Amino acid sequence: IPAKFLINTKDSIATPLKLILRKSLDEGKIPDLFKLAYVTPIHKGGSKLKPEQYRPVSLTSHVMKIFERVVKRNIMKHLIEQNLLNPGQHGFVPGRSTKTQLLQHYCDIFETLSEGTRIDTIFLDFAKAFDKVDHDILLQKVAKHKIKGKIGFWLKEFLNNRKYRVVANGEMSDVQDVLSGVPQGTVLAAVLFIIMISDVDENFKSSIVRLFADDTRISRKITSEEDKVLLQKDLNVIYDWAKQKSHEI
């Protein structure tokens, strides 16, 4: 259903749409059509013969996106009120941005330098982080963040049995299964990812982590050889976390 149709008919369809989506939440069921994505490969530059030179752009159900915004708003409210967000996460969090991540990182540096101390920072990036999210692990994280009941069951249904079709050059592929990843093109993808990565520094010794989604910076004051060893141990923690969660750095 085109977005323009929903906008132009909102007064007529608001009530029946509300009833349908409310029933979806109450029963923990989502129509298969609402979980189908149409993926168009967009050329990024370079050789057109190399698949990695294309960025997949997904078009998902506009009706589903309406309800996703409601669910996302409630999830974010819960995470903020219960203080369940990683304090170093600046991606997709209200009131935070790449600028706040940079400012916090600069503060870490200036504070250390003002003490006459050295600080080391390691920059990391997870390869195809959003695409490699394991659904079972993600649902465990959702439960760990106390997102249970109807929304918890609904999120499980939202992730399960998703499908996609590739659209290119006027042709459309057969339907394929989505086996992993937060659903690209959906409203909930971002908040699900920050839930997934929220415990990346859970076993740190004392290093500081600053995140923007999967863009990761680890910093530590270096005043002795022991500090270098501890920084390396925290780096190993992240590599172990990535391996356990089927991610690559």
PDB file of C-alpha atoms in Angstrom:
ATOM      1  CA  ILE A   1       0.000   0.000   0.000  1.00  0.00           C
ATOM      2  CA  PRO A   2       1.596   3.333  -1.042  1.00  0.00           C
ATOM      3  CA  ALA A   3       2.348   5.802   1.746  1.00  0.00           C
ATOM      4  CA  LYS A   4       0.434   8.503  -0.141  1.00  0.00           C
ATOM      5  CA  PHE A   5      -2.729   6.378  -0.008  1.00  0.00           C
ATOM      6  CA  LEU A   6      -2.419   6.016   3.769  1.00  0.00           C
ATOM      7  CA  ILE A   7      -1.929   9.767   4.170  1.00  0.00           C
ATOM      8  CA  ASN A   8      -4.859  10.711   1.930  1.00  0.00           C
ATOM      9  CA  THR A   9      -7.261   8.243   3.563  1.00  0.00           C
ATOM     10  CA  LYS A  10      -6.080   8.552   7.172  1.00  0.00           C
ATOM     11  CA  ASP A  11      -9.421   9.845   8.480  1.00  0.00           C
ATOM     12  CA  SER A  12     -11.272   6.864   7.017  1.00  0.00           C
ATOM     13  CA  ILE A  13      -8.826   4.078   7.794  1.00  0.00           C
ATOM     14  CA  ALA A  14      -7.453   5.185  11.183  1.00  0.00           C
ATOM     15  CA  THR A  15      -9.977   3.255  13.297  1.00  0.00           C
ATOM     16  CA  PRO A  16      -9.967  -0.055  11.351  1.00  0.00           C
ATOM     17  CA  LEU A  17      -6.176   0.111  11.073  1.00  0.00           C
ATOM     18  CA  LYS A  18      -5.903   0.652  14.820  1.00  0.00           C
ATOM     19  CA  LEU A  19      -8.093  -2.411  15.444  1.00  0.00           C
ATOM     20  CA  ILE A  20      -6.020  -4.569  13.083  1.00  0.00           C
ATOM     21  CA  LEU A  21      -2.707  -3.527  14.618  1.00  0.00           C
ATOM     22  CA  ARG A  22      -4.061  -3.852  18.151  1.00  0.00           C
ATOM     23  CA  LYS A  23      -5.136  -7.409  17.340  1.00  0.00           C
ATOM     24  CA  SER A  24      -1.653  -8.075  15.949  1.00  0.00           C
ATOM     25  CA  LEU A  25      -0.138  -7.069  19.298  1.00  0.00           C
ATOM     26  CA  ASP A  26      -2.721  -8.899  21.422  1.00  0.00           C
ATOM     27  CA  GLU A  27      -2.319 -12.171  19.494  1.00  0.00           C
ATOM     28  CA  GLY A  28       1.392 -11.850  18.756  1.00  0.00           C
ATOM     29  CA  LYS A  29       0.793 -12.407  15.056  1.00  0.00           C
ATOM     30  CA  ILE A  30       1.868 -10.448  11.973  1.00  0.00           C
ATOM     31  CA  PRO A  31       0.628 -11.147   8.423  1.00  0.00           C
ATOM     32  CA  ASP A  32       3.382 -12.565   6.204  1.00  0.00           C
ATOM     33  CA  LEU A  33       2.861  -9.733   3.715  1.00  0.00           C
ATOM     34  CA  PHE A  34       3.899  -7.251   6.410  1.00  0.00           C
ATOM     35  CA  LYS A  35       7.211  -9.114   6.824  1.00  0.00           C
ATOM     36  CA  LEU A  36       8.162  -9.110   3.144  1.00  0.00           C
ATOM     37  CA  ALA A  37      10.861  -6.686   1.952  1.00  0.00           C
ATOM     38  CA  TYR A  38      11.589  -5.609  -1.603  1.00  0.00           C
ATOM     39  CA  VAL A  39      15.340  -5.097  -1.948  1.00  0.00           C
ATOM     40  CA  THR A  40      16.863  -2.908  -4.661  1.00  0.00           C
ATOM     41  CA  PRO A  41      20.660  -2.941  -5.133  1.00  0.00           C
ATOM     42  CA  ILE A  42      22.022   0.608  -5.502  1.00  0.00           C
ATOM     43  CA  HIS A  43      25.441   1.011  -7.119  1.00  0.00           C
ATOM     44  CA  LYS A  44      27.917   2.789  -4.816  1.00  0.00           C
ATOM     45  CA  GLY A  45      30.640   3.304  -7.415  1.00  0.00           C
ATOM     46  CA  GLY A  46      33.502   1.254  -8.784  1.00  0.00           C
ATOM     47  CA  SER A  47      33.052  -1.927 -10.777  1.00  0.00           C
ATOM     48  CA  LYS A  48      29.441  -2.827 -11.531  1.00  0.00           C
ATOM     49  CA  LEU A  49      30.488  -6.471 -11.741  1.00  0.00           C
ATOM     50  CA  LYS A  50      31.314  -6.728  -8.033  1.00  0.00           C
ATOM     51  CA  PRO A  51      28.376  -7.421  -5.672  1.00  0.00           C
ATOM     52  CA  GLU A  52      30.120  -5.612  -2.808  1.00  0.00           C
ATOM     53  CA  GLN A  53      29.889  -2.377  -4.804  1.00  0.00           C
ATOM     54  CA  TYR A  54      26.108  -2.351  -4.355  1.00  0.00           C
ATOM     55  CA  ARG A  55      24.139  -1.182  -1.335  1.00  0.00           C
ATOM     56  CA  PRO A  56      20.862  -3.062  -0.726  1.00  0.00           C
ATOM     57  CA  VAL A  57      17.938  -0.733  -0.033  1.00  0.00           C
ATOM     58  CA  SER A  58      14.837  -2.390   1.408  1.00  0.00           C
ATOM     59  CA  LEU A  59      11.249  -1.261   1.036  1.00  0.00           C
ATOM     60  CA  THR A  60       9.011  -2.658   3.765  1.00  0.00           C
ATOM     61  CA  SER A  61       5.308  -2.362   4.582  1.00  0.00           C
ATOM     62  CA  HIS A  62       4.157   1.208   5.242  1.00  0.00           C
ATOM     63  CA  VAL A  63       1.310  -0.113   7.384  1.00  0.00           C
ATOM     64  CA  MET A  64       3.779  -2.049   9.523  1.00  0.00           C
ATOM     65  CA  LYS A  65       6.010   1.013   9.861  1.00  0.00           C
ATOM     66  CA  ILE A  66       3.124   2.942  11.418  1.00  0.00           C
ATOM     67  CA  PHE A  67       2.861   0.406  14.221  1.00  0.00           C
ATOM     68  CA  GLU A  68       6.633  -0.005  14.500  1.00  0.00           C
ATOM     69  CA  ARG A  69       6.887   3.673  15.431  1.00  0.00           C
ATOM     70  CA  VAL A  70       4.444   3.100  18.291  1.00  0.00           C
ATOM     71  CA  VAL A  71       6.372   0.039  19.483  1.00  0.00           C
ATOM     72  CA  LYS A  72       9.718   1.825  19.151  1.00  0.00           C
ATOM     73  CA  ARG A  73       8.496   4.805  21.173  1.00  0.00           C
ATOM     74  CA  ASN A  74       7.390   2.504  23.999  1.00  0.00           C
ATOM     75  CA  ILE A  75      10.605   0.468  23.924  1.00  0.00           C
ATOM     76  CA  MET A  76      12.810   3.571  24.031  1.00  0.00           C
ATOM     77  CA  LYS A  77      10.739   5.022  26.877  1.00  0.00           C
ATOM     78  CA  HIS A  78      11.207   1.772  28.811  1.00  0.00           C
ATOM     79  CA  LEU A  79      14.972   1.583  28.127  1.00  0.00           C
ATOM     80  CA  ILE A  80      15.539   5.196  29.190  1.00  0.00           C
ATOM     81  CA  GLU A  81      13.341   5.093  32.295  1.00  0.00           C
ATOM     82  CA  GLN A  82      14.873   1.806  33.463  1.00  0.00           C
ATOM     83  CA  ASN A  83      18.412   3.019  32.671  1.00  0.00           C
ATOM     84  CA  LEU A  84      19.017  -0.001  30.431  1.00  0.00           C
ATOM     85  CA  LEU A  85      20.884   1.746  27.614  1.00  0.00           C
ATOM     86  CA  ASN A  86      24.652   1.511  27.422  1.00  0.00           C
ATOM     87  CA  PRO A  87      25.784   4.935  28.754  1.00  0.00           C
ATOM     88  CA  GLY A  88      28.417   5.096  26.019  1.00  0.00           C
ATOM     89  CA  GLN A  89      25.895   4.578  23.195  1.00  0.00           C
ATOM     90  CA  HIS A  90      25.143   7.676  21.110  1.00  0.00           C
ATOM     91  CA  GLY A  91      23.531   6.043  18.079  1.00  0.00           C
ATOM     92  CA  PHE A  92      19.746   6.236  17.661  1.00  0.00           C
ATOM     93  CA  VAL A  93      19.274   7.525  21.208  1.00  0.00           C
ATOM     94  CA  PRO A  94      17.116  10.657  21.740  1.00  0.00           C
ATOM     95  CA  GLY A  95      19.260  13.705  22.496  1.00  0.00           C
ATOM     96  CA  ARG A  96      22.451  12.024  21.306  1.00  0.00           C
ATOM     97  CA  SER A  97      24.287  12.029  17.979  1.00  0.00           C
ATOM     98  CA  THR A  98      27.698  11.756  16.340  1.00  0.00           C
ATOM     99  CA  LYS A  99      28.415  15.195  17.816  1.00  0.00           C
ATOM    100  CA  THR A 100      27.742  14.093  21.395  1.00  0.00           C
ATOM    101  CA  GLN A 101      29.912  11.018  20.833  1.00  0.00           C
ATOM    102  CA  LEU A 102      32.765  13.239  19.621  1.00  0.00           C
ATOM    103  CA  LEU A 103      32.315  15.710  22.470  1.00  0.00           C
ATOM    104  CA  GLN A 104      32.399  12.943  25.056  1.00  0.00           C
ATOM    105  CA  HIS A 105      35.507  11.484  23.442  1.00  0.00           C
ATOM    106  CA  TYR A 106      37.209  14.894  23.384  1.00  0.00           C
ATOM    107  CA  CYS A 107      36.349  15.347  27.066  1.00  0.00           C
ATOM    108  CA  ASP A 108      38.020  12.004  27.814  1.00  0.00           C
ATOM    109  CA  ILE A 109      41.141  13.207  26.001  1.00  0.00           C
ATOM    110  CA  PHE A 110      41.287  16.726  27.468  1.00  0.00           C
ATOM    111  CA  GLU A 111      40.657  15.484  30.999  1.00  0.00           C
ATOM    112  CA  THR A 112      43.513  13.013  30.707  1.00  0.00           C
ATOM    113  CA  LEU A 113      45.927  15.462  29.077  1.00  0.00           C
ATOM    114  CA  SER A 114      45.164  18.089  31.723  1.00  0.00           C
ATOM    115  CA  GLU A 115      46.414  15.589  34.293  1.00  0.00           C
ATOM    116  CA  GLY A 116      49.647  15.251  32.351  1.00  0.00           C
ATOM    117  CA  THR A 117      48.746  11.679  31.470  1.00  0.00           C
ATOM    118  CA  ARG A 118      48.663   9.822  28.162  1.00  0.00           C
ATOM    119  CA  ILE A 119      45.512   8.258  26.719  1.00  0.00           C
ATOM    120  CA  ASP A 120      45.340   5.503  24.091  1.00  0.00           C
ATOM    121  CA  THR A 121      42.279   5.038  21.880  1.00  0.00           C
ATOM    122  CA  ILE A 122      41.445   2.109  19.609  1.00  0.00           C
ATOM    123  CA  PHE A 123      38.863   2.555  16.836  1.00  0.00           C
ATOM    124  CA  LEU A 124      36.825  -0.503  15.845  1.00  0.00           C
ATOM    125  CA  ASP A 125      34.075  -1.265  13.371  1.00  0.00           C
ATOM    126  CA  PHE A 126      32.012  -4.437  13.095  1.00  0.00           C
ATOM    127  CA  ALA A 127      31.778  -5.808   9.545  1.00  0.00           C
ATOM    128  CA  LYS A 128      28.163  -5.831   8.302  1.00  0.00           C
ATOM    129  CA  ALA A 129      27.063  -5.540  11.925  1.00  0.00           C
ATOM    130  CA  PHE A 130      23.350  -5.015  11.250  1.00  0.00           C
ATOM    131  CA  ASP A 131      23.200  -7.960   8.824  1.00  0.00           C
ATOM    132  CA  LYS A 132      24.913 -10.471  11.119  1.00  0.00           C
ATOM    133  CA  VAL A 133      22.682 -10.161  14.173  1.00  0.00           C
ATOM    134  CA  ASP A 134      21.633 -13.628  15.350  1.00  0.00           C
ATOM    135  CA  HIS A 135      17.877 -13.588  16.005  1.00  0.00           C
ATOM    136  CA  ASP A 136      17.993 -16.054  18.905  1.00  0.00           C
ATOM    137  CA  ILE A 137      20.711 -14.064  20.683  1.00  0.00           C
ATOM    138  CA  LEU A 138      18.852 -10.816  20.004  1.00  0.00           C
ATOM    139  CA  LEU A 139      15.654 -12.177  21.543  1.00  0.00           C
ATOM    140  CA  GLN A 140      17.632 -13.236  24.619  1.00  0.00           C
ATOM    141  CA  LYS A 141      18.927  -9.662  24.874  1.00  0.00           C
ATOM    142  CA  VAL A 142      15.390  -8.309  24.467  1.00  0.00           C
ATOM    143  CA  ALA A 143      14.258 -10.426  27.428  1.00  0.00           C
ATOM    144  CA  LYS A 144      17.348  -9.373  29.427  1.00  0.00           C
ATOM    145  CA  HIS A 145      16.269  -5.757  28.889  1.00  0.00           C
ATOM    146  CA  LYS A 146      12.946  -6.638  30.546  1.00  0.00           C
ATOM    147  CA  ILE A 147      10.964  -6.329  27.306  1.00  0.00           C
ATOM    148  CA  LYS A 148       8.488  -9.115  27.883  1.00  0.00           C
ATOM    149  CA  GLY A 149       4.765  -9.783  27.729  1.00  0.00           C
ATOM    150  CA  LYS A 150       2.868  -8.855  24.580  1.00  0.00           C
ATOM    151  CA  ILE A 151       5.627  -6.712  23.078  1.00  0.00           C
ATOM    152  CA  GLY A 152       8.213  -9.435  23.726  1.00  0.00           C
ATOM    153  CA  PHE A 153       6.079 -12.054  21.944  1.00  0.00           C
ATOM    154  CA  TRP A 154       5.280  -9.604  19.155  1.00  0.00           C
ATOM    155  CA  LEU A 155       8.979  -8.844  18.577  1.00  0.00           C
ATOM    156  CA  LYS A 156       9.689 -12.563  18.251  1.00  0.00           C
ATOM    157  CA  GLU A 157       7.009 -12.792  15.575  1.00  0.00           C
ATOM    158  CA  PHE A 158       8.393  -9.621  13.950  1.00  0.00           C
ATOM    159  CA  LEU A 159      11.821 -11.270  13.517  1.00  0.00           C
ATOM    160  CA  ASN A 160      10.679 -14.773  12.595  1.00  0.00           C
ATOM    161  CA  ASN A 161       9.873 -15.964   9.082  1.00  0.00           C
ATOM    162  CA  ARG A 162      10.838 -12.741   7.322  1.00  0.00           C
ATOM    163  CA  LYS A 163      11.199 -12.833   3.534  1.00  0.00           C
ATOM    164  CA  TYR A 164      12.631 -10.669   0.787  1.00  0.00           C
ATOM    165  CA  ARG A 165      12.616 -10.312  -2.996  1.00  0.00           C
ATOM    166  CA  VAL A 166      15.297  -8.575  -5.043  1.00  0.00           C
ATOM    167  CA  VAL A 167      14.085  -6.019  -7.590  1.00  0.00           C
ATOM    168  CA  ALA A 168      16.531  -5.017 -10.348  1.00  0.00           C
ATOM    169  CA  ASN A 169      16.364  -4.011 -14.009  1.00  0.00           C
ATOM    170  CA  GLY A 170      12.607  -4.411 -14.086  1.00  0.00           C
ATOM    171  CA  GLU A 171      12.796  -7.998 -12.843  1.00  0.00           C
ATOM    172  CA  MET A 172      11.923  -9.547  -9.487  1.00  0.00           C
ATOM    173  CA  SER A 173      13.506 -12.590  -7.852  1.00  0.00           C
ATOM    174  CA  ASP A 174      11.752 -15.442  -6.120  1.00  0.00           C
ATOM    175  CA  VAL A 175      10.984 -15.024  -2.423  1.00  0.00           C
ATOM    176  CA  GLN A 176      13.975 -15.792  -0.176  1.00  0.00           C
ATOM    177  CA  ASP A 177      14.261 -16.314   3.583  1.00  0.00           C
ATOM    178  CA  VAL A 178      15.939 -13.736   5.840  1.00  0.00           C
ATOM    179  CA  LEU A 179      18.250 -15.809   8.036  1.00  0.00           C
ATOM    180  CA  SER A 180      19.863 -13.138  10.206  1.00  0.00           C
ATOM    181  CA  GLY A 181      20.165  -9.427  10.864  1.00  0.00           C
ATOM    182  CA  VAL A 182      17.907  -6.698  12.160  1.00  0.00           C
ATOM    183  CA  PRO A 183      15.329  -6.179   9.385  1.00  0.00           C
ATOM    184  CA  GLN A 184      16.693  -3.564   7.001  1.00  0.00           C
ATOM    185  CA  GLY A 185      14.241  -0.853   6.037  1.00  0.00           C
ATOM    186  CA  THR A 186      12.191  -1.202   9.214  1.00  0.00           C
ATOM    187  CA  VAL A 187      11.684   1.401  11.926  1.00  0.00           C
ATOM    188  CA  LEU A 188      12.679  -1.038  14.681  1.00  0.00           C
ATOM    189  CA  ALA A 189      16.026  -2.072  13.178  1.00  0.00           C
ATOM    190  CA  ALA A 190      18.038   0.640  14.949  1.00  0.00           C
ATOM    191  CA  VAL A 191      16.650   0.147  18.459  1.00  0.00           C
ATOM    192  CA  LEU A 192      16.983  -3.634  18.135  1.00  0.00           C
ATOM    193  CA  PHE A 193      20.629  -3.212  17.186  1.00  0.00           C
ATOM    194  CA  ILE A 194      21.525  -0.988  20.144  1.00  0.00           C
ATOM    195  CA  ILE A 195      19.889  -3.603  22.385  1.00  0.00           C
ATOM    196  CA  MET A 196      22.043  -6.248  20.711  1.00  0.00           C
ATOM    197  CA  ILE A 197      25.313  -4.379  21.254  1.00  0.00           C
ATOM    198  CA  SER A 198      24.464  -2.960  24.685  1.00  0.00           C
ATOM    199  CA  ASP A 199      26.649  -5.382  26.661  1.00  0.00           C
ATOM    200  CA  VAL A 200      29.735  -5.192  24.443  1.00  0.00           C
ATOM    201  CA  ASP A 201      31.774  -3.700  27.320  1.00  0.00           C
ATOM    202  CA  GLU A 202      30.119  -5.654  30.128  1.00  0.00           C
ATOM    203  CA  ASN A 203      33.356  -7.430  31.102  1.00  0.00           C
ATOM    204  CA  PHE A 204      35.722  -4.486  30.677  1.00  0.00           C
ATOM    205  CA  LYS A 205      38.327  -3.928  33.376  1.00  0.00           C
ATOM    206  CA  SER A 206      38.309  -0.141  33.321  1.00  0.00           C
ATOM    207  CA  SER A 207      38.573   1.123  29.741  1.00  0.00           C
ATOM    208  CA  ILE A 208      36.039   3.648  28.419  1.00  0.00           C
ATOM    209  CA  VAL A 209      33.809   2.776  25.462  1.00  0.00           C
ATOM    210  CA  ARG A 210      32.091   5.343  23.227  1.00  0.00           C
ATOM    211  CA  LEU A 211      29.659   3.984  20.645  1.00  0.00           C
ATOM    212  CA  PHE A 212      27.656   5.203  17.707  1.00  0.00           C
ATOM    213  CA  ALA A 213      25.684   2.072  16.821  1.00  0.00           C
ATOM    214  CA  ASP A 214      28.575  -0.314  15.949  1.00  0.00           C
ATOM    215  CA  ASP A 215      31.224   2.405  15.524  1.00  0.00           C
ATOM    216  CA  THR A 216      33.311   1.735  18.637  1.00  0.00           C
ATOM    217  CA  ARG A 217      36.084   3.625  20.438  1.00  0.00           C
ATOM    218  CA  ILE A 218      37.923   2.156  23.404  1.00  0.00           C
ATOM    219  CA  SER A 219      40.077   4.511  25.478  1.00  0.00           C
ATOM    220  CA  ARG A 220      42.232   4.129  28.559  1.00  0.00           C
ATOM    221  CA  LYS A 221      44.643   6.307  30.531  1.00  0.00           C
ATOM    222  CA  ILE A 222      48.155   4.917  30.223  1.00  0.00           C
ATOM    223  CA  THR A 223      50.400   5.537  33.212  1.00  0.00           C
ATOM    224  CA  SER A 224      52.163   2.183  33.402  1.00  0.00           C
ATOM    225  CA  GLU A 225      52.854  -1.065  31.555  1.00  0.00           C
ATOM    226  CA  GLU A 226      49.972  -2.602  33.483  1.00  0.00           C
ATOM    227  CA  ASP A 227      47.569  -0.103  31.878  1.00  0.00           C
ATOM    228  CA  LYS A 228      48.702  -1.277  28.437  1.00  0.00           C
ATOM    229  CA  VAL A 229      48.048  -4.875  29.426  1.00  0.00           C
ATOM    230  CA  LEU A 230      44.585  -4.011  30.776  1.00  0.00           C
ATOM    231  CA  LEU A 231      43.699  -2.132  27.575  1.00  0.00           C
ATOM    232  CA  GLN A 232      44.707  -5.174  25.544  1.00  0.00           C
ATOM    233  CA  LYS A 233      42.573  -7.380  27.800  1.00  0.00           C
ATOM    234  CA  ASP A 234      39.555  -5.142  27.182  1.00  0.00           C
ATOM    235  CA  LEU A 235      40.236  -5.289  23.454  1.00  0.00           C
ATOM    236  CA  ASN A 236      40.275  -9.085  23.751  1.00  0.00           C
ATOM    237  CA  VAL A 237      36.912  -8.872  25.547  1.00  0.00           C
ATOM    238  CA  ILE A 238      35.370  -7.175  22.514  1.00  0.00           C
ATOM    239  CA  TYR A 239      36.885  -9.700  20.113  1.00  0.00           C
ATOM    240  CA  ASP A 240      35.535 -12.552  22.251  1.00  0.00           C
ATOM    241  CA  TRP A 241      32.121 -10.853  22.379  1.00  0.00           C
ATOM    242  CA  ALA A 242      32.107 -10.508  18.593  1.00  0.00           C
ATOM    243  CA  LYS A 243      33.062 -14.157  18.103  1.00  0.00           C
ATOM    244  CA  GLN A 244      30.324 -15.368  20.456  1.00  0.00           C
ATOM    245  CA  LYS A 245      27.744 -13.201  18.683  1.00  0.00           C
ATOM    246  CA  SER A 246      28.791 -14.233  15.134  1.00  0.00           C
ATOM    247  CA  HIS A 247      30.244 -10.799  14.346  1.00  0.00           C
ATOM    248  CA  GLU A 248      33.561  -9.841  12.771  1.00  0.00           C
ATOM    249  CA  ILE A 249      35.736  -6.814  13.536  1.00  0.00           C
TER     250      ILE A 249
END
